[in-house]
Each structure stands twice: as C-alpha cells, then as structure tokens.
C-alpha cells in the first residue's frame, strides 16, 4: 500500500475544530480528558492505515498495510473499552491485544500507536519513564503517580499466562483503603512488545501539559488548567508537523524491514506451458510443476514490485514538498507513469497462474486445521479475487481501446503511449493489491505443506519383516 499524506480536507477539519479553541495547559496528563481522537487516527492514516469499517457507522476500524494490526474505535461499546488494538501472529512473533478506556488521553494513546509505525528500538525498561518522572515504584510491581490517582501494575504470571500483563488505571480519590470510581483504564496483554509498553508509559508520565479547552479536563479533581502560551494556530502547526514526521518515519521503517529472500535466478525452462486459467472451482492441481512455477512467479512479483515501489517512494520524497505536492508536476507525472508500467510488466509472468494460485489456496484453506488459520487470510483472498477480476476487465478494455486507435498509432507515438499510460494508471492500485496481499498465497501453501492433509494419502504401514531361512 502506498503511503500518502492526509488529505487537505482532513487537515483543514482539524484546523477548523481547534481554531476557535483557546488552548489551556492541562496537567497531570492522566486527568486531562480524552481530547481529540485525530491525534491517533491521523497518525495512523499518514502511515498507510486505511478504514475498513462502514463509513456511515459510528464504529471506526483502521487496518495497517499487510493487515497485521487492526484498531477499533467503538463509542457504542457495551464495555468501557472504546479503543481495541489487535495484532495477528506474524512468523515467529505472537499475536497480542490491547484495549483503552473512553477517557484515555488521545495524545497518550497516540504515543502507543506512533510506536507501531517506526522501527522498534532495543527493548527498553518499561518502568524507566515513570520512575524518572517521580512516580513511586514499589516491589510488588506497581507504580503510582505523585497524586496517587493513576497506577501502573505489572500483574504476575498465572496458570493461564506464561508472561505478565500490564494494567493501568486512573481512579477518583477514595476513602481509606477503598479506591474511588474508575476514570479510565488500559490493558496490555502479556505478548505486547516491551517498546510499545514503554512508549505508552513515556507519553503518560511526561510532565509537559496537554492542550485542552477550558473546563475540558476530567472533573475538578487534581487537574490544573492555566492559559497556554501557545496560540491555536501553533497547536494546529504542531499536529501537522507530527503527521509529516510520522509519514517520513513510516517510509523509512518500511524500507529497512527485511523481507524473505527469494532465489534471484530466473525460472528454469519448462517442458510444458502453464495450464489454462481455471474458470470454475479448482482442486489442488496434480501438476506440481505448474503450481511450483506459479509460486515462483508470485515470489518474483512480490520482490520486484517492492523494489519498484521503494524506488518510487525515494523519488517522491525527494521531489515533493512536506505536504506531498510535487516540485515539477510534469516530471512527477512521467515518473509515476514509469512506476505503473514497470509494475504491470513485473506482473505479466504471474498473470496466467494467478487464478490457479487463488483456487488452490481456497482449497487448501478449507482443509487446514482451524488452529493454523490466520483470520486475515480469508479477507486477503477476497481482495486478490476482486483485484484480479478488475485487472481482467481493464485488460479487455485496453484491447478494445488499442484496436480503436488510428492505424498510425504505434508504440512510441503519443496516441498509443498516452492510452497505454492511462491503462497502466487504472491498473496500478489492483497490481498493488497483489503486491501487498499476494504473500498470503505463499503463507497458506506453507501451512498446507506442514499440516496433515486429506489431499495426501496416508502411507500404508510396511509389513513386519520375517526372518528368512535358507533352504
């Protein structure tokens, strides 16, 4: 998925909302109130996360590129957890879950989600941010804020969990040994990466105030509000600068991520052509050469399209301003057309085996043990199906357009090249879907090879040996 800046409309909506609001410095942070959820959603959108929920519904669901992470905001939740973040297992990394209450300050939650975008640092000591901020940390695994209204607890191991989980709560003042009503909470399960825990606690314990409107804090407890030296436009500018920084960091992190190595050698010549594209339900083909060749073409396409996209991102970063606008529209458009054409060319060897791979993966998926299936696979196969159908339609349209061109329109002429560039531009997003989600086909195939399958007959037991006697 291409990383793009937020639209001008979205940033303008944030500016309009805050332009009339005289900012007040509000502290401590755990009593500042929820604030503006755009601190969270704008940051993720700038890193390529996209909405996958009903645009007319109250619930918002954002999915990360690759679909490993999903953030759900549900203000109609029957529980106090309005924010839920899930991470699917990925290779050797386990899945994890975190949830946050309705009144968690958005800037504190954004500290957590921003840390998902950048490359993780070396595992820090999650306790260090709160102890450095003067919170009391006792030997029982609990840290309390100076006003004792917020506490962080690392709950110990149990028979149900082999690692400790994190529980953060802010409560109203109680009476004696009894705590007051809960204001907000956060729960980070035992598999949540330590650097994410540290990022959340760093944002929570930060002594710098948060900007809120007058009386926007939670209740009248120990929160302090003073007129901020910042003007409304400065608050908006700081938000915009953060979004630009996150966009750049997301690009950098994606480029530095290692990808599984694929053999650089070209496919060996085949003694038979690829099988015709299937038009109906297909079981796993007995022709293992065809399937192996198609998987190899898939690997090459995922690798090559990533290189093409990385080169495009590097060009885009260098030739656009901080808002994403190109310095030279014509040169930028020509370079973008080259990206589209290169991606289409890289896809051609895969095109004729794509439906075979999809049908095979669907068959494999129905026969895999339930505990080996990742929930995102069904969605990803649907995306690949839709993209391939649309690519076929666009290909047919291109053939009609090509045949309707004047006889003088040949490759290298403006008429032909402009029409082909338009076709490539229309096809690019669907080719990008295959670059983003195509690895699911390889993952399903790997899982099918490792799992016992009814497609492979169980070998008969060898008869017991008998001791032969010489005659």
XYZ file of C-alpha atoms in Angstrom, residues 149-358:
210
model
C -4.786 8.691 41.238
C -3.071 6.744 38.434
C -1.303 3.455 38.965
C 0.545 1.065 36.684
C 0.614 -2.603 37.604
C 2.551 -5.485 36.081
C 0.450 -8.452 37.119
C 2.425 -11.612 37.786
C 2.411 -14.921 35.988
C -0.519 -17.252 36.483
C -1.633 -20.686 35.420
C -3.315 -19.069 32.414
C -0.482 -16.767 31.314
C 3.216 -17.502 30.952
C 4.074 -13.796 30.933
C 2.951 -10.799 32.932
C 0.266 -8.406 31.667
C 0.048 -4.639 32.191
C -2.912 -2.890 33.836
C -3.113 0.907 34.041
C -5.943 2.704 35.826
C -6.847 6.226 36.830
C -9.379 6.482 39.660
C -11.103 9.187 41.641
C -9.855 9.685 45.201
C -11.253 7.048 47.548
C -11.740 6.729 51.262
C -9.116 4.914 53.283
C -8.319 1.573 51.702
C -11.188 1.854 49.204
C -10.482 3.263 45.756
C -12.870 5.661 44.084
C -14.691 5.045 40.769
C -12.530 4.300 37.773
C -11.996 7.143 35.292
C -10.169 5.245 32.552
C -8.079 2.124 32.117
C -5.642 0.448 29.758
C -4.841 -3.243 29.424
C -1.828 -4.590 27.519
C -1.662 -8.359 27.334
C 1.369 -10.492 28.096
C 2.591 -10.532 24.460
C 2.534 -6.764 23.904
C 6.077 -5.760 22.832
C 8.049 -4.007 25.565
C 8.868 -0.973 23.412
C 5.136 -0.314 22.933
C 4.533 -0.537 26.680
C 7.430 1.846 27.202
C 6.034 4.282 24.602
C 2.633 4.362 26.322
C 4.145 4.912 29.784
C 6.505 7.571 28.405
C 3.576 9.554 26.988
C 1.592 9.029 30.207
C 4.327 10.138 32.630
C 5.513 13.088 30.517
C 5.407 16.194 32.735
C 4.625 18.547 29.840
C 0.944 19.598 29.845
C -1.635 18.758 27.212
C -3.655 21.434 25.434
C -7.377 21.391 26.168
C -10.238 23.838 26.009
C -11.274 25.494 29.258
C -13.066 23.051 31.590
C -12.336 20.182 29.163
C -10.411 18.244 31.806
C -11.919 15.333 33.740
C -13.963 16.692 36.633
C -12.419 19.031 39.154
C -10.052 16.617 40.868
C -6.375 17.430 40.897
C -6.131 18.609 37.285
C -4.707 22.094 36.832
C -5.503 24.366 33.905
C -3.632 27.546 33.059
C -3.815 29.735 29.947
C -1.323 28.288 27.471
C 1.350 30.466 25.873
C 0.505 28.681 22.613
C -1.894 30.180 20.099
C -4.498 27.971 18.381
C -2.540 28.047 15.117
C 0.561 26.814 16.907
C -1.388 23.801 18.190
C -2.514 23.053 14.631
C 1.005 23.544 13.267
C 2.456 21.155 15.860
C -0.096 18.497 14.846
C 0.714 18.951 11.153
C 4.463 18.737 11.801
C 3.986 15.491 13.738
C 1.965 13.981 10.864
C 4.669 14.881 8.359
C 7.323 13.349 10.595
C 5.337 10.133 11.008
C 4.860 9.860 7.260
C 8.622 10.108 6.709
C 9.381 7.643 9.525
C 6.879 5.147 8.140
C 8.592 5.215 4.753
C 11.999 4.770 6.361
C 10.818 1.885 8.543
C 9.273 0.061 5.596
C 12.454 0.351 3.540
C 14.586 -1.040 6.354
C 12.388 -4.026 7.085
C 13.957 -7.259 5.926
C 11.964 -9.409 3.531
C 12.264 -13.151 2.988
C 14.964 -13.889 0.466
C 13.852 -15.291 -2.888
C 16.097 -17.051 -5.397
C 17.438 -14.426 -7.811
C 17.854 -16.943 -10.617
C 15.371 -16.852 -13.476
C 12.834 -19.690 -13.690
C 14.146 -22.783 -15.435
C 12.680 -23.518 -18.888
C 9.571 -25.642 -18.744
C 8.850 -28.593 -20.959
C 5.136 -27.755 -20.928
C 3.205 -24.472 -20.967
C 1.338 -23.222 -17.939
C -2.115 -24.695 -17.537
C -5.001 -22.663 -18.859
C -6.625 -20.313 -16.359
C -9.393 -22.101 -14.463
C -12.902 -20.796 -14.953
C -14.604 -22.660 -12.098
C -13.856 -24.332 -8.772
C -10.409 -25.918 -8.828
C -8.936 -28.508 -6.530
C -5.216 -28.705 -5.990
C -3.689 -29.485 -9.352
C -1.826 -32.765 -9.715
C 0.621 -30.864 -11.907
C 3.102 -29.833 -9.212
C 5.358 -28.204 -11.806
C 2.616 -25.717 -12.710
C 1.938 -24.869 -9.072
C 5.614 -24.535 -8.241
C 6.202 -22.281 -11.242
C 3.242 -20.081 -10.304
C 4.517 -19.713 -6.747
C 7.941 -18.776 -8.079
C 6.396 -16.119 -10.316
C 4.481 -14.833 -7.279
C 7.680 -14.565 -5.233
C 9.414 -12.697 -8.047
C 6.500 -10.287 -8.436
C 6.283 -9.505 -4.709
C 10.031 -8.890 -4.630
C 10.197 -6.837 -7.843
C 7.105 -4.746 -7.105
C 8.531 -3.869 -3.693
C 11.750 -2.654 -5.333
C 9.720 -0.588 -7.803
C 7.651 0.933 -5.003
C 10.707 1.670 -2.852
C 12.350 3.453 -5.791
C 9.169 5.447 -6.355
C 8.932 6.398 -2.656
C 12.537 7.589 -2.696
C 11.837 9.716 -5.774
C 8.599 11.064 -4.287
C 10.285 12.028 -1.025
C 12.999 13.929 -2.887
C 10.759 15.685 -5.396
C 7.799 16.773 -3.241
C 7.417 19.346 -0.511
C 6.467 18.479 3.064
C 2.768 18.489 2.157
C 3.321 15.933 -0.612
C 2.967 18.342 -3.548
C 5.455 17.765 -6.431
C 8.017 20.428 -7.330
C 7.578 19.684 -11.056
C 4.149 18.298 -11.992
C 5.202 17.100 -15.459
C 8.350 15.282 -14.333
C 6.491 13.792 -11.379
C 3.714 12.532 -13.644
C 6.206 10.955 -16.071
C 7.997 9.188 -13.219
C 4.686 7.931 -11.847
C 3.767 6.551 -15.273
C 7.088 4.695 -15.312
C 6.248 3.161 -11.916
C 2.873 1.986 -13.247
C 4.403 0.493 -16.412
C 7.197 -1.282 -14.539
C 4.719 -2.815 -12.091
C 2.473 -4.019 -14.922
C 5.442 -5.599 -16.689
C 6.533 -7.368 -13.490
C 3.030 -8.841 -13.101
C 2.803 -10.372 -16.583
C 4.631 -13.674 -15.786
C 2.264 -14.166 -12.834
C -0.958 -13.265 -14.638
C -1.602 -16.687 -16.217
C -1.093 -18.618 -12.992
C -2.849 -16.169 -10.691
C -6.276 -17.833 -10.781
C -4.709 -21.230 -10.305
C -2.956 -19.948 -7.164
C -6.153 -18.410 -5.815
